[in-house]
Amino acid sequence: MRSANEIWEAALGELQIKISKPNYNTWLKETTGISYQNGTFVISAPNIFVAEWLNARLRSLVAKTLAGIIGGDVDIQFVVHGPEQNESGGLVCNWQTDGGISSKIKKTRLNPRYTFDNFVVGRSNRLIHAAAKGVAETPGHIYNPLFIYGGTGVGKTHLLHAIGHAAIANGFQVICISAEQFTNEFILAIRESKTEEFRNRFRDAQLLLLDDIHFIDGKEQTQECVFHTFNALYNASRQIVMTSDRPPQVILSLGDRLRSRFQSGLIVNIEPPDLETRLAILQAKAKQHKLKIPDEVLRLLARELKRNVRELEGGLTQLVAYAKLTGASLDHEMAAKVLAEVLVPDDYKKTTSPDFIMQTVANYFGIPTGEISGRKRDRRTTHARQIAIYLMREESQYTLSQIGKQLGSRDHSTVLHSYEKIAKQINTDAHLQEQVSKIQQQLHTAEPSHNKMKSGKRSQKL
Ligand code: ADP
Ligand code: MG
């Protein structure tokens, strides 16, 4: 048997050939293979940025490479070792466990970096920042529930944890849990016939912070459990805060009861930051990590990396890592080179596949992918179909007639009509604009294969 480290060395050898040299040097060079047990291969990265980047961008390639070497499917986990270990390990919520089922419910960790102090406020997040602070000070009184939604990497989890830190400092009992973790623990409770006990644990919380609530979409039993937990807390004037990648009205399976409860509080959308905020974030990060970076370099990054804060942070780390490795000085010229060579990974240059567009649109509207090309004509399906057509024209290289074919033999003029309808309406309809840009964000930020996996998971009912 080869050790995990030997297997990883072999994988690195292959990965070095598969990806560009700058990418390899920045992201993989300093990783090590930690363990391989029960089908999970654990890889250590030098810091949280690298771990997150690897997880978002190279996960499937790494899994494939390892599977080839090991000879079977492998799950991948990226962890952080070294000086930043504590940072990623985080704090435990002040939620006591006392044996029984509760001790099996994983204590949720708050990332110590995710505080209000470290959160840069700008035009795109001013309202939600104020609401979040208010909730942490007087939970249960204003904005209950608080529903935060927005695309990936815009700071939802950061704000949720910031509320957690501040509320704990104010002496409140906090439970912070991701919807995925909630679901897993709930399944465990069902298996052990301890659902009542499971629910009671949550009822003790003064604040319940639920991350990525869209995860329960389509999982009927979990949804029912969330509803009961929610009601119990809400009726006792406890504070509930939720984050989601989409607004409550498009989480189809929430059901009317839960949806109207969600809508009775404050629902806020966090937009990707504007240029000024992006620059402020970069300046804050540079200061936080004691990095001396010329302002013109930060400006260049802020101008180019528009999609979200995670991308912005990744860009900064990559630039610094690259400068360290090559010994080059961190100037405008070097930054431009890194941006061109490294920061625009191949995934971005490729046009998006029409299948992936249909799948993402269907997922967003909570309808089966097949209905985009099907014959149903209710409002939601028709609207989703028109948006899919619009995006196929904008984001893929398909011609109108190819799009028509893709959509179950619809003719060229029908396709054009749908495209033009959306193209015209998008200029005046803010809600439509928002829907389309959210879907585009998902198309641009997700690795296609990764996304397919995710949507597969979503369709599972529980
Ligand atoms: P989401 O949960 O929306 O996907 P996260 O909360 O995980 O995004 O944020 C991604 C990264 O960006 C985190 O490292 C977070 O600290 C950082 N970040 C997001 N918004 C801000 C902000 N306004 N100021 C400082 N850092 C931010
Ligand atoms: Mg998050």
Short mmCIF file of C-alpha atoms and ligand atoms in Angstrom, two decimals:
data_model
loop_
_atom_site.label_atom_id
_atom_site.label_comp_id
_atom_site.label_asym_id
_atom_site.label_seq_id
_atom_site.Cartn_x
_atom_site.Cartn_y
_atom_site.Cartn_z
CA MET A 1 0.00 0.00 0.00
CA ARG A 2 1.32 3.41 -0.92
CA SER A 3 0.97 6.19 1.62
CA ALA A 4 -1.41 9.10 0.98
CA ASN A 5 1.57 11.31 0.41
CA GLU A 6 3.05 8.99 -2.21
CA ILE A 7 -0.28 8.78 -4.01
CA TRP A 8 -0.54 12.56 -3.92
CA GLU A 9 3.02 12.95 -5.27
CA ALA A 10 2.01 10.78 -8.22
CA ALA A 11 -1.16 12.82 -8.70
CA LEU A 12 0.84 16.06 -8.60
CA GLY A 13 3.08 14.68 -11.32
CA GLU A 14 0.05 14.22 -13.58
CA LEU A 15 -1.62 17.46 -12.58
CA GLN A 16 1.53 19.37 -13.45
CA ILE A 17 1.05 18.28 -17.05
CA LYS A 18 -2.69 18.89 -17.08
CA ILE A 19 -2.76 22.52 -15.93
CA SER A 20 -0.73 25.62 -16.73
CA LYS A 21 2.54 26.15 -14.91
CA PRO A 22 1.55 29.37 -13.13
CA ASN A 23 -1.65 27.72 -11.93
CA TYR A 24 0.23 24.69 -10.73
CA ASN A 25 2.80 26.78 -8.89
CA THR A 26 0.23 28.97 -7.24
CA TRP A 27 -2.33 26.42 -6.19
CA LEU A 28 -0.88 22.95 -6.07
CA LYS A 29 2.80 23.19 -5.40
CA GLU A 30 2.48 23.53 -1.66
CA THR A 31 -0.22 20.94 -1.10
CA THR A 32 0.32 17.57 0.53
CA GLY A 33 -1.61 14.30 0.71
CA ILE A 34 -2.72 13.77 4.30
CA SER A 35 -4.79 10.63 4.39
CA TYR A 36 -6.85 8.22 2.37
CA GLN A 37 -9.53 6.45 4.34
CA ASN A 38 -12.99 5.08 3.57
CA GLY A 39 -12.86 6.42 0.05
CA THR A 40 -12.00 10.00 1.09
CA PHE A 41 -8.71 11.53 0.13
CA VAL A 42 -7.68 14.48 2.29
CA ILE A 43 -5.38 17.10 0.80
CA SER A 44 -3.83 19.86 2.83
CA ALA A 45 -3.45 23.39 1.47
CA PRO A 46 -1.27 26.13 2.97
CA ASN A 47 -4.15 28.53 3.60
CA ILE A 48 -7.88 28.95 3.39
CA PHE A 49 -7.83 30.85 0.08
CA VAL A 50 -5.92 28.11 -1.67
CA ALA A 51 -8.19 25.43 -0.17
CA GLU A 52 -11.30 27.30 -1.30
CA TRP A 53 -9.92 27.93 -4.73
CA LEU A 54 -8.92 24.31 -5.21
CA ASN A 55 -12.32 23.20 -4.02
CA ALA A 56 -14.14 25.51 -6.42
CA ARG A 57 -11.98 25.13 -9.50
CA LEU A 58 -9.92 21.98 -9.48
CA ARG A 59 -12.01 19.55 -7.50
CA SER A 60 -13.22 17.43 -10.38
CA LEU A 61 -9.85 17.32 -12.11
CA VAL A 62 -8.15 16.30 -8.87
CA ALA A 63 -10.80 13.64 -8.23
CA LYS A 64 -10.41 12.25 -11.73
CA THR A 65 -6.63 12.18 -11.48
CA LEU A 66 -6.69 10.46 -8.10
CA ALA A 67 -9.32 7.97 -9.28
CA GLY A 68 -6.98 7.01 -12.14
CA ILE A 69 -4.12 6.38 -9.74
CA ILE A 70 -6.07 4.65 -7.00
CA GLY A 71 -8.32 2.77 -9.39
CA GLY A 72 -11.80 3.68 -8.12
CA ASP A 73 -13.98 6.66 -7.21
CA VAL A 74 -12.57 9.01 -4.60
CA ASP A 75 -14.12 11.76 -2.51
CA ILE A 76 -11.92 14.77 -2.07
CA GLN A 77 -11.56 16.99 0.95
CA PHE A 78 -9.32 20.05 1.09
CA VAL A 79 -8.18 21.11 4.54
CA VAL A 80 -5.93 23.85 5.82
CA HIS A 81 -2.82 23.07 7.78
CA GLY A 82 -0.10 25.29 9.13
CA PRO A 83 -0.38 28.77 10.57
CA GLU A 84 -3.94 29.40 9.43
CA GLN A 85 -5.30 26.17 10.78
CA ASN A 86 -7.01 27.80 13.70
CA GLU A 87 -8.60 30.31 11.46
CA SER A 88 -10.36 27.72 9.38
CA GLY A 89 -11.10 25.58 12.42
CA GLY A 90 -13.03 28.39 13.92
CA LEU A 91 -14.97 28.86 17.09
CA VAL A 92 -17.63 26.65 18.49
CA CYS A 93 -21.05 28.16 18.95
CA ASN A 94 -21.98 28.68 22.57
CA TRP A 95 -24.48 25.91 22.38
CA GLN A 96 -23.97 23.34 25.06
CA THR A 97 -24.43 19.68 24.34
CA ASP A 98 -25.35 17.30 27.06
CA GLY A 99 -25.26 13.82 25.62
CA GLY A 100 -28.08 12.08 23.75
CA ILE A 101 -28.87 13.07 20.22
CA SER A 102 -27.65 16.58 20.81
CA SER A 103 -24.09 15.43 21.21
CA LYS A 104 -24.33 13.89 17.76
CA ILE A 105 -25.42 17.16 16.24
CA LYS A 106 -22.19 18.66 15.12
CA LYS A 107 -21.36 21.88 16.88
CA THR A 108 -21.29 24.60 14.32
CA ARG A 109 -18.16 26.58 13.94
CA LEU A 110 -18.08 30.26 13.34
CA ASN A 111 -15.23 31.44 11.21
CA PRO A 112 -13.33 33.97 13.36
CA ARG A 113 -12.50 36.01 10.25
CA TYR A 114 -16.18 36.53 9.51
CA THR A 115 -16.89 39.44 11.84
CA PHE A 116 -18.59 42.80 11.37
CA ASP A 117 -15.19 44.45 11.80
CA ASN A 118 -13.84 42.59 8.79
CA PHE A 119 -16.90 43.28 6.67
CA VAL A 120 -16.44 46.16 4.25
CA VAL A 121 -19.63 48.14 3.79
CA GLY A 122 -20.48 49.63 0.42
CA ARG A 123 -23.47 50.51 -1.69
CA SER A 124 -24.34 46.88 -2.46
CA ASN A 125 -24.53 45.71 1.15
CA ARG A 126 -25.26 48.77 3.31
CA LEU A 127 -28.87 47.85 4.04
CA ILE A 128 -28.21 44.24 4.91
CA HIS A 129 -25.24 45.20 7.06
CA ALA A 130 -27.42 47.54 9.12
CA ALA A 131 -30.18 44.95 9.42
CA ALA A 132 -27.69 42.27 10.47
CA LYS A 133 -26.24 44.49 13.18
CA GLY A 134 -29.70 45.33 14.45
CA VAL A 135 -30.63 41.67 14.66
CA ALA A 136 -27.47 40.79 16.60
CA GLU A 137 -28.24 43.50 19.14
CA THR A 138 -31.94 42.94 19.66
CA PRO A 139 -32.72 39.50 18.28
CA GLY A 140 -36.36 38.60 17.71
CA HIS A 141 -37.62 42.16 17.78
CA ILE A 142 -36.93 43.62 14.39
CA TYR A 143 -36.67 41.93 11.01
CA ASN A 144 -37.76 38.46 11.99
CA PRO A 145 -36.99 36.35 10.08
CA LEU A 146 -34.15 38.00 8.24
CA PHE A 147 -33.72 36.40 4.84
CA ILE A 148 -30.46 37.19 3.03
CA TYR A 149 -30.07 36.09 -0.55
CA GLY A 150 -27.55 36.60 -3.30
CA GLY A 151 -25.15 34.89 -5.67
CA THR A 152 -22.12 32.94 -4.64
CA GLY A 153 -19.22 34.63 -2.84
CA VAL A 154 -20.99 37.91 -2.07
CA GLY A 155 -20.66 37.64 1.72
CA LYS A 156 -23.79 35.82 2.92
CA THR A 157 -21.98 33.35 5.18
CA HIS A 158 -19.66 36.10 6.37
CA LEU A 159 -22.63 38.19 7.54
CA LEU A 160 -24.38 35.22 9.10
CA HIS A 161 -21.31 34.39 11.17
CA ALA A 162 -20.82 38.06 12.02
CA ILE A 163 -24.33 38.08 13.49
CA GLY A 164 -23.35 34.94 15.42
CA HIS A 165 -20.19 36.48 16.88
CA ALA A 166 -21.92 39.70 17.85
CA ALA A 167 -24.91 37.93 19.39
CA ILE A 168 -22.66 35.63 21.42
CA ALA A 169 -20.74 38.68 22.63
CA ASN A 170 -24.09 40.15 23.67
CA GLY A 171 -24.79 37.03 25.74
CA PHE A 172 -27.30 35.26 23.50
CA GLN A 173 -27.55 31.53 22.78
CA VAL A 174 -26.77 30.97 19.13
CA ILE A 175 -27.11 28.00 16.85
CA CYS A 176 -25.52 28.37 13.46
CA ILE A 177 -25.93 25.51 11.04
CA SER A 178 -25.93 25.00 7.30
CA ALA A 179 -29.10 23.60 5.78
CA GLU A 180 -27.04 20.69 4.51
CA GLN A 181 -25.83 19.88 8.00
CA PHE A 182 -29.36 20.35 9.34
CA THR A 183 -30.59 17.82 6.78
CA ASN A 184 -27.88 15.31 7.63
CA GLU A 185 -28.51 15.56 11.34
CA PHE A 186 -32.23 15.28 10.75
CA ILE A 187 -31.76 12.08 8.75
CA LEU A 188 -29.71 10.72 11.62
CA ALA A 189 -32.45 11.64 14.08
CA ILE A 190 -35.06 9.86 11.94
CA ARG A 191 -32.89 6.80 11.80
CA GLU A 192 -32.61 6.78 15.57
CA SER A 193 -36.27 7.73 16.11
CA LYS A 194 -35.24 10.87 17.93
CA THR A 195 -36.82 13.59 15.86
CA GLU A 196 -38.59 15.14 18.84
CA GLU A 197 -35.31 15.45 20.70
CA PHE A 198 -33.73 16.88 17.57
CA ARG A 199 -36.35 19.59 17.32
CA ASN A 200 -36.13 20.42 21.00
CA ARG A 201 -32.44 21.17 20.70
CA PHE A 202 -33.21 23.93 18.28
CA ARG A 203 -36.01 25.31 20.38
CA ASP A 204 -33.49 26.40 23.02
CA ALA A 205 -31.78 28.83 20.69
CA GLN A 206 -32.29 32.57 20.97
CA LEU A 207 -30.91 32.95 17.48
CA LEU A 208 -31.03 30.31 14.78
CA LEU A 209 -28.70 31.04 11.88
CA LEU A 210 -29.41 28.80 8.90
CA ASP A 211 -26.97 28.96 6.02
CA ASP A 212 -27.85 28.05 2.42
CA ILE A 213 -31.52 27.30 3.07
CA HIS A 214 -32.09 26.63 -0.66
CA PHE A 215 -30.50 23.26 0.04
CA ILE A 216 -33.80 21.98 1.47
CA ASP A 217 -35.56 22.73 -1.81
CA GLY A 218 -37.33 19.56 -2.86
CA LYS A 219 -36.59 17.69 0.36
CA GLU A 220 -40.09 17.41 1.74
CA GLN A 221 -39.47 15.92 5.15
CA THR A 222 -36.58 18.21 5.99
CA GLN A 223 -38.70 21.11 4.91
CA GLU A 224 -41.44 20.01 7.25
CA CYS A 225 -38.93 19.81 10.08
CA VAL A 226 -37.58 23.27 9.25
CA PHE A 227 -41.15 24.53 9.31
CA HIS A 228 -41.81 23.13 12.79
CA THR A 229 -38.48 24.37 14.13
CA PHE A 230 -39.12 27.72 12.57
CA ASN A 231 -42.64 28.00 14.01
CA ALA A 232 -41.58 27.04 17.49
CA LEU A 233 -38.82 29.63 17.52
CA TYR A 234 -40.84 32.30 15.79
CA ASN A 235 -43.76 31.96 18.18
CA ALA A 236 -41.37 32.33 21.08
CA SER A 237 -39.99 35.54 19.50
CA ARG A 238 -36.63 33.99 18.80
CA GLN A 239 -34.58 35.37 15.95
CA ILE A 240 -34.17 33.45 12.72
CA VAL A 241 -31.70 34.42 10.03
CA MET A 242 -31.40 32.55 6.78
CA THR A 243 -29.23 32.80 3.72
CA SER A 244 -30.04 31.48 0.28
CA ASP A 245 -28.80 31.73 -3.27
CA ARG A 246 -32.29 32.72 -4.45
CA PRO A 247 -35.29 34.65 -3.06
CA PRO A 248 -37.89 32.68 -1.07
CA GLN A 249 -40.54 33.02 -3.76
CA VAL A 250 -38.53 30.91 -6.19
CA ILE A 251 -37.74 28.14 -3.73
CA LEU A 252 -40.68 26.28 -5.12
CA SER A 253 -40.92 23.49 -2.63
CA LEU A 254 -40.95 25.76 0.39
CA GLY A 255 -44.68 25.46 0.32
CA ASP A 256 -47.00 28.40 0.89
CA ARG A 257 -46.94 28.24 4.68
CA LEU A 258 -43.21 28.48 5.01
CA ARG A 259 -42.86 30.90 2.16
CA SER A 260 -45.29 33.39 3.61
CA ARG A 261 -43.57 33.11 6.98
CA PHE A 262 -40.25 33.87 5.29
CA GLN A 263 -41.83 36.79 3.54
CA SER A 264 -43.22 38.25 6.73
CA GLY A 265 -39.78 39.42 7.84
CA LEU A 266 -37.13 41.30 5.94
CA ILE A 267 -35.80 39.89 2.68
CA VAL A 268 -32.60 41.48 1.42
CA ASN A 269 -30.59 40.82 -1.69
CA ILE A 270 -26.81 41.24 -1.53
CA GLU A 271 -25.54 42.28 -4.92
CA PRO A 272 -21.97 41.71 -6.08
CA PRO A 273 -19.96 44.74 -4.89
CA ASP A 274 -19.51 47.82 -7.09
CA LEU A 275 -16.06 49.02 -8.15
CA GLU A 276 -15.57 51.33 -5.20
CA THR A 277 -16.48 48.62 -2.69
CA ARG A 278 -14.29 46.08 -4.47
CA LEU A 279 -11.35 48.43 -4.11
CA ALA A 280 -12.16 49.05 -0.44
CA ILE A 281 -12.34 45.29 0.15
CA LEU A 282 -8.95 44.75 -1.49
CA GLN A 283 -7.41 47.54 0.54
CA ALA A 284 -8.83 46.06 3.73
CA LYS A 285 -7.58 42.56 2.88
CA ALA A 286 -4.11 43.85 2.01
CA LYS A 287 -3.98 45.68 5.33
CA GLN A 288 -5.32 42.70 7.25
CA HIS A 289 -2.60 40.45 5.82
CA LYS A 290 0.03 43.19 6.17
CA LEU A 291 0.70 43.24 2.43
CA LYS A 292 2.22 46.27 0.76
CA ILE A 293 0.61 46.49 -2.64
CA PRO A 294 0.62 49.58 -4.85
CA ASP A 295 -2.77 51.17 -5.22
CA GLU A 296 -2.70 50.94 -9.00
CA VAL A 297 -2.35 47.16 -8.72
CA LEU A 298 -5.34 46.96 -6.40
CA ARG A 299 -7.27 49.17 -8.77
CA LEU A 300 -6.48 46.87 -11.66
CA LEU A 301 -7.69 43.84 -9.71
CA ALA A 302 -10.83 45.65 -8.59
CA ARG A 303 -11.61 46.62 -12.18
CA GLU A 304 -11.11 43.15 -13.61
CA LEU A 305 -12.52 40.87 -10.92
CA LYS A 306 -16.14 41.85 -10.82
CA ARG A 307 -18.08 38.75 -10.14
CA ASN A 308 -17.87 38.42 -6.38
CA VAL A 309 -15.74 38.92 -3.29
CA ARG A 310 -14.40 35.38 -3.25
CA GLU A 311 -12.94 35.87 -6.71
CA LEU A 312 -11.46 39.16 -5.58
CA GLU A 313 -9.79 37.55 -2.58
CA GLY A 314 -8.54 34.67 -4.71
CA GLY A 315 -7.03 37.14 -7.18
CA LEU A 316 -5.17 38.96 -4.46
CA THR A 317 -3.77 35.77 -2.95
CA GLN A 318 -2.76 34.47 -6.30
CA LEU A 319 -0.98 37.65 -7.17
CA VAL A 320 0.93 37.67 -3.91
CA ALA A 321 1.78 33.97 -4.21
CA TYR A 322 3.00 34.50 -7.76
CA ALA A 323 5.15 37.46 -6.78
CA LYS A 324 6.73 35.47 -3.95
CA LEU A 325 7.45 32.50 -6.15
CA THR A 326 8.97 34.41 -9.03
CA GLY A 327 10.62 37.11 -6.93
CA ALA A 328 9.12 39.70 -9.29
CA SER A 329 8.06 43.03 -7.87
CA LEU A 330 4.37 43.57 -7.43
CA ASP A 331 3.78 46.24 -10.04
CA HIS A 332 1.11 46.98 -12.58
CA GLU A 333 2.85 45.09 -15.37
CA MET A 334 3.22 41.96 -13.31
CA ALA A 335 -0.39 42.17 -12.13
CA ALA A 336 -1.63 42.50 -15.71
CA LYS A 337 0.40 39.46 -16.70
CA VAL A 338 -0.96 37.37 -13.86
CA LEU A 339 -4.49 38.50 -14.61
CA ALA A 340 -4.16 37.48 -18.23
CA GLU A 341 -2.34 34.20 -17.65
CA VAL A 342 -3.73 32.92 -14.46
CA LEU A 343 -6.84 34.64 -13.32
CA VAL A 344 -8.89 33.85 -16.34
CA PRO A 345 -8.94 30.07 -16.12
CA ASP A 346 -9.80 28.04 -19.18
CA ASP A 347 -13.29 27.40 -17.90
CA TYR A 348 -14.17 31.04 -18.34
CA LYS A 349 -12.99 31.22 -21.91
CA LYS A 350 -15.12 28.32 -23.03
CA THR A 351 -18.60 29.09 -24.12
CA THR A 352 -21.27 27.67 -21.91
CA SER A 353 -22.96 24.48 -23.01
CA PRO A 354 -26.67 24.80 -23.86
CA ASP A 355 -27.44 21.75 -21.71
CA PHE A 356 -25.80 23.39 -18.77
CA ILE A 357 -27.81 26.56 -19.39
CA MET A 358 -31.08 24.63 -19.48
CA GLN A 359 -30.16 22.78 -16.34
CA THR A 360 -29.16 25.93 -14.46
CA VAL A 361 -32.29 27.81 -15.52
CA ALA A 362 -34.54 24.87 -14.59
CA ASN A 363 -32.80 24.55 -11.28
CA TYR A 364 -33.20 28.24 -10.57
CA PHE A 365 -36.95 28.09 -11.19
CA GLY A 366 -37.30 24.75 -9.44
CA ILE A 367 -38.69 22.87 -12.42
CA PRO A 368 -37.42 19.63 -13.97
CA THR A 369 -34.84 20.27 -16.71
CA GLY A 370 -36.91 18.32 -19.22
CA GLU A 371 -39.71 20.87 -19.01
CA ILE A 372 -37.56 23.59 -20.56
CA SER A 373 -37.73 21.71 -23.85
CA GLY A 374 -41.16 20.22 -23.11
CA ARG A 375 -44.66 21.39 -24.04
CA LYS A 376 -45.95 22.75 -20.74
CA ARG A 377 -47.23 26.30 -21.09
CA ASP A 378 -47.93 27.49 -17.56
CA ARG A 379 -46.45 30.86 -16.69
CA ARG A 380 -43.44 29.66 -14.74
CA THR A 381 -42.37 27.11 -17.35
CA THR A 382 -42.87 29.52 -20.25
CA HIS A 383 -40.91 32.21 -18.46
CA ALA A 384 -38.07 29.81 -17.63
CA ARG A 385 -38.01 28.60 -21.24
CA GLN A 386 -37.77 32.14 -22.58
CA ILE A 387 -34.91 32.95 -20.24
CA ALA A 388 -33.13 29.74 -21.28
CA ILE A 389 -33.47 30.81 -24.93
CA TYR A 390 -32.18 34.27 -24.15
CA LEU A 391 -29.17 32.88 -22.30
CA MET A 392 -28.38 30.28 -24.96
CA ARG A 393 -28.18 33.07 -27.48
CA GLU A 394 -26.09 35.25 -25.17
CA GLU A 395 -23.85 32.66 -23.59
CA SER A 396 -23.40 29.85 -26.08
CA GLN A 397 -22.46 29.77 -29.73
CA TYR A 398 -25.67 28.08 -30.79
CA THR A 399 -27.57 29.59 -33.70
CA LEU A 400 -31.31 30.24 -33.45
CA SER A 401 -32.17 27.04 -35.27
CA GLN A 402 -29.79 24.98 -33.15
CA ILE A 403 -31.44 26.44 -30.06
CA GLY A 404 -34.82 25.54 -31.53
CA LYS A 405 -33.68 21.96 -32.02
CA GLN A 406 -32.31 21.79 -28.52
CA LEU A 407 -35.70 22.90 -27.26
CA GLY A 408 -37.72 20.07 -28.73
CA SER A 409 -38.00 21.13 -32.39
CA ARG A 410 -39.23 24.66 -31.93
CA ASP A 411 -38.85 26.74 -35.03
CA HIS A 412 -36.45 29.56 -35.61
CA SER A 413 -39.06 32.32 -35.41
CA THR A 414 -40.48 31.11 -32.09
CA VAL A 415 -36.99 31.15 -30.65
CA LEU A 416 -36.30 34.61 -32.00
CA HIS A 417 -39.59 35.90 -30.63
CA SER A 418 -38.72 34.62 -27.12
CA TYR A 419 -35.21 36.00 -27.32
CA GLU A 420 -36.41 39.43 -28.39
CA LYS A 421 -39.10 39.52 -25.76
CA ILE A 422 -36.60 38.98 -22.95
CA ALA A 423 -33.93 41.19 -24.57
CA LYS A 424 -36.42 44.05 -24.70
CA GLN A 425 -38.01 43.52 -21.30
CA ILE A 426 -34.70 43.22 -19.50
CA ASN A 427 -33.99 46.89 -20.11
CA THR A 428 -36.99 48.01 -18.11
CA ASP A 429 -37.83 45.17 -15.74
CA ALA A 430 -35.60 45.13 -12.66
CA HIS A 431 -36.91 41.80 -11.40
CA LEU A 432 -36.15 40.10 -14.70
CA GLN A 433 -32.74 41.74 -14.78
CA GLU A 434 -32.02 40.33 -11.38
CA GLN A 435 -33.18 36.82 -12.29
CA VAL A 436 -31.04 36.75 -15.41
CA SER A 437 -27.97 38.09 -13.68
CA LYS A 438 -28.31 35.58 -10.85
CA ILE A 439 -28.44 32.73 -13.36
CA GLN A 440 -25.50 34.19 -15.25
CA GLN A 441 -23.56 34.32 -12.02
CA GLN A 442 -24.25 30.64 -11.48
CA LEU A 443 -23.21 29.86 -15.05
CA HIS A 444 -19.99 31.80 -14.69
CA THR A 445 -18.91 30.72 -11.27
CA ALA A 446 -19.72 27.01 -11.29
CA GLU A 447 -17.57 24.44 -12.91
CA PRO A 448 -20.01 22.59 -15.22
CA SER A 449 -19.25 19.09 -13.98
CA HIS A 450 -19.40 20.24 -10.38
CA ASN A 451 -22.73 21.85 -10.98
CA LYS A 452 -24.18 18.73 -12.49
CA MET A 453 -23.26 16.86 -9.36
CA LYS A 454 -24.90 19.47 -7.20
CA SER A 455 -28.15 19.43 -9.06
CA GLY A 456 -28.20 15.64 -8.87
CA LYS A 457 -27.98 15.92 -5.12
CA ARG A 458 -30.75 18.48 -5.03
CA SER A 459 -33.30 16.26 -6.63
CA GLN A 460 -33.04 13.74 -3.83
CA LYS A 461 -36.15 13.83 -1.64
CA LEU A 462 -35.86 14.03 2.09
P1 ADP B 1 -21.28 33.52 0.21
O1 ADP B 1 -21.69 32.85 1.50
O2 ADP B 1 -22.20 34.61 -0.20
O3 ADP B 1 -21.02 32.56 -0.90
P2 ADP B 1 -18.96 34.27 1.73
O4 ADP B 1 -19.65 34.90 2.90
O5 ADP B 1 -18.40 32.92 1.93
O6 ADP B 1 -19.90 34.26 0.46
O7 ADP B 1 -17.82 35.28 1.24
C1 ADP B 1 -16.77 34.90 0.38
C2 ADP B 1 -15.48 35.55 0.83
O8 ADP B 1 -15.56 36.95 0.62
C3 ADP B 1 -15.23 35.38 2.32
O9 ADP B 1 -13.85 35.16 2.52
C4 ADP B 1 -15.66 36.69 2.93
O10 ADP B 1 -14.90 37.01 4.10
C5 ADP B 1 -15.36 37.66 1.83
N1 ADP B 1 -16.27 38.81 1.82
C6 ADP B 1 -17.51 38.85 1.28
N2 ADP B 1 -18.07 40.07 1.41
C7 ADP B 1 -17.16 40.82 2.06
C8 ADP B 1 -17.14 42.20 2.50
N3 ADP B 1 -18.16 43.02 2.27
N4 ADP B 1 -16.03 42.63 3.13
C9 ADP B 1 -14.98 41.81 3.33
N5 ADP B 1 -14.92 40.53 2.95
C10 ADP B 1 -15.99 40.02 2.32
MG MG B 2 -22.00 30.80 1.89
#
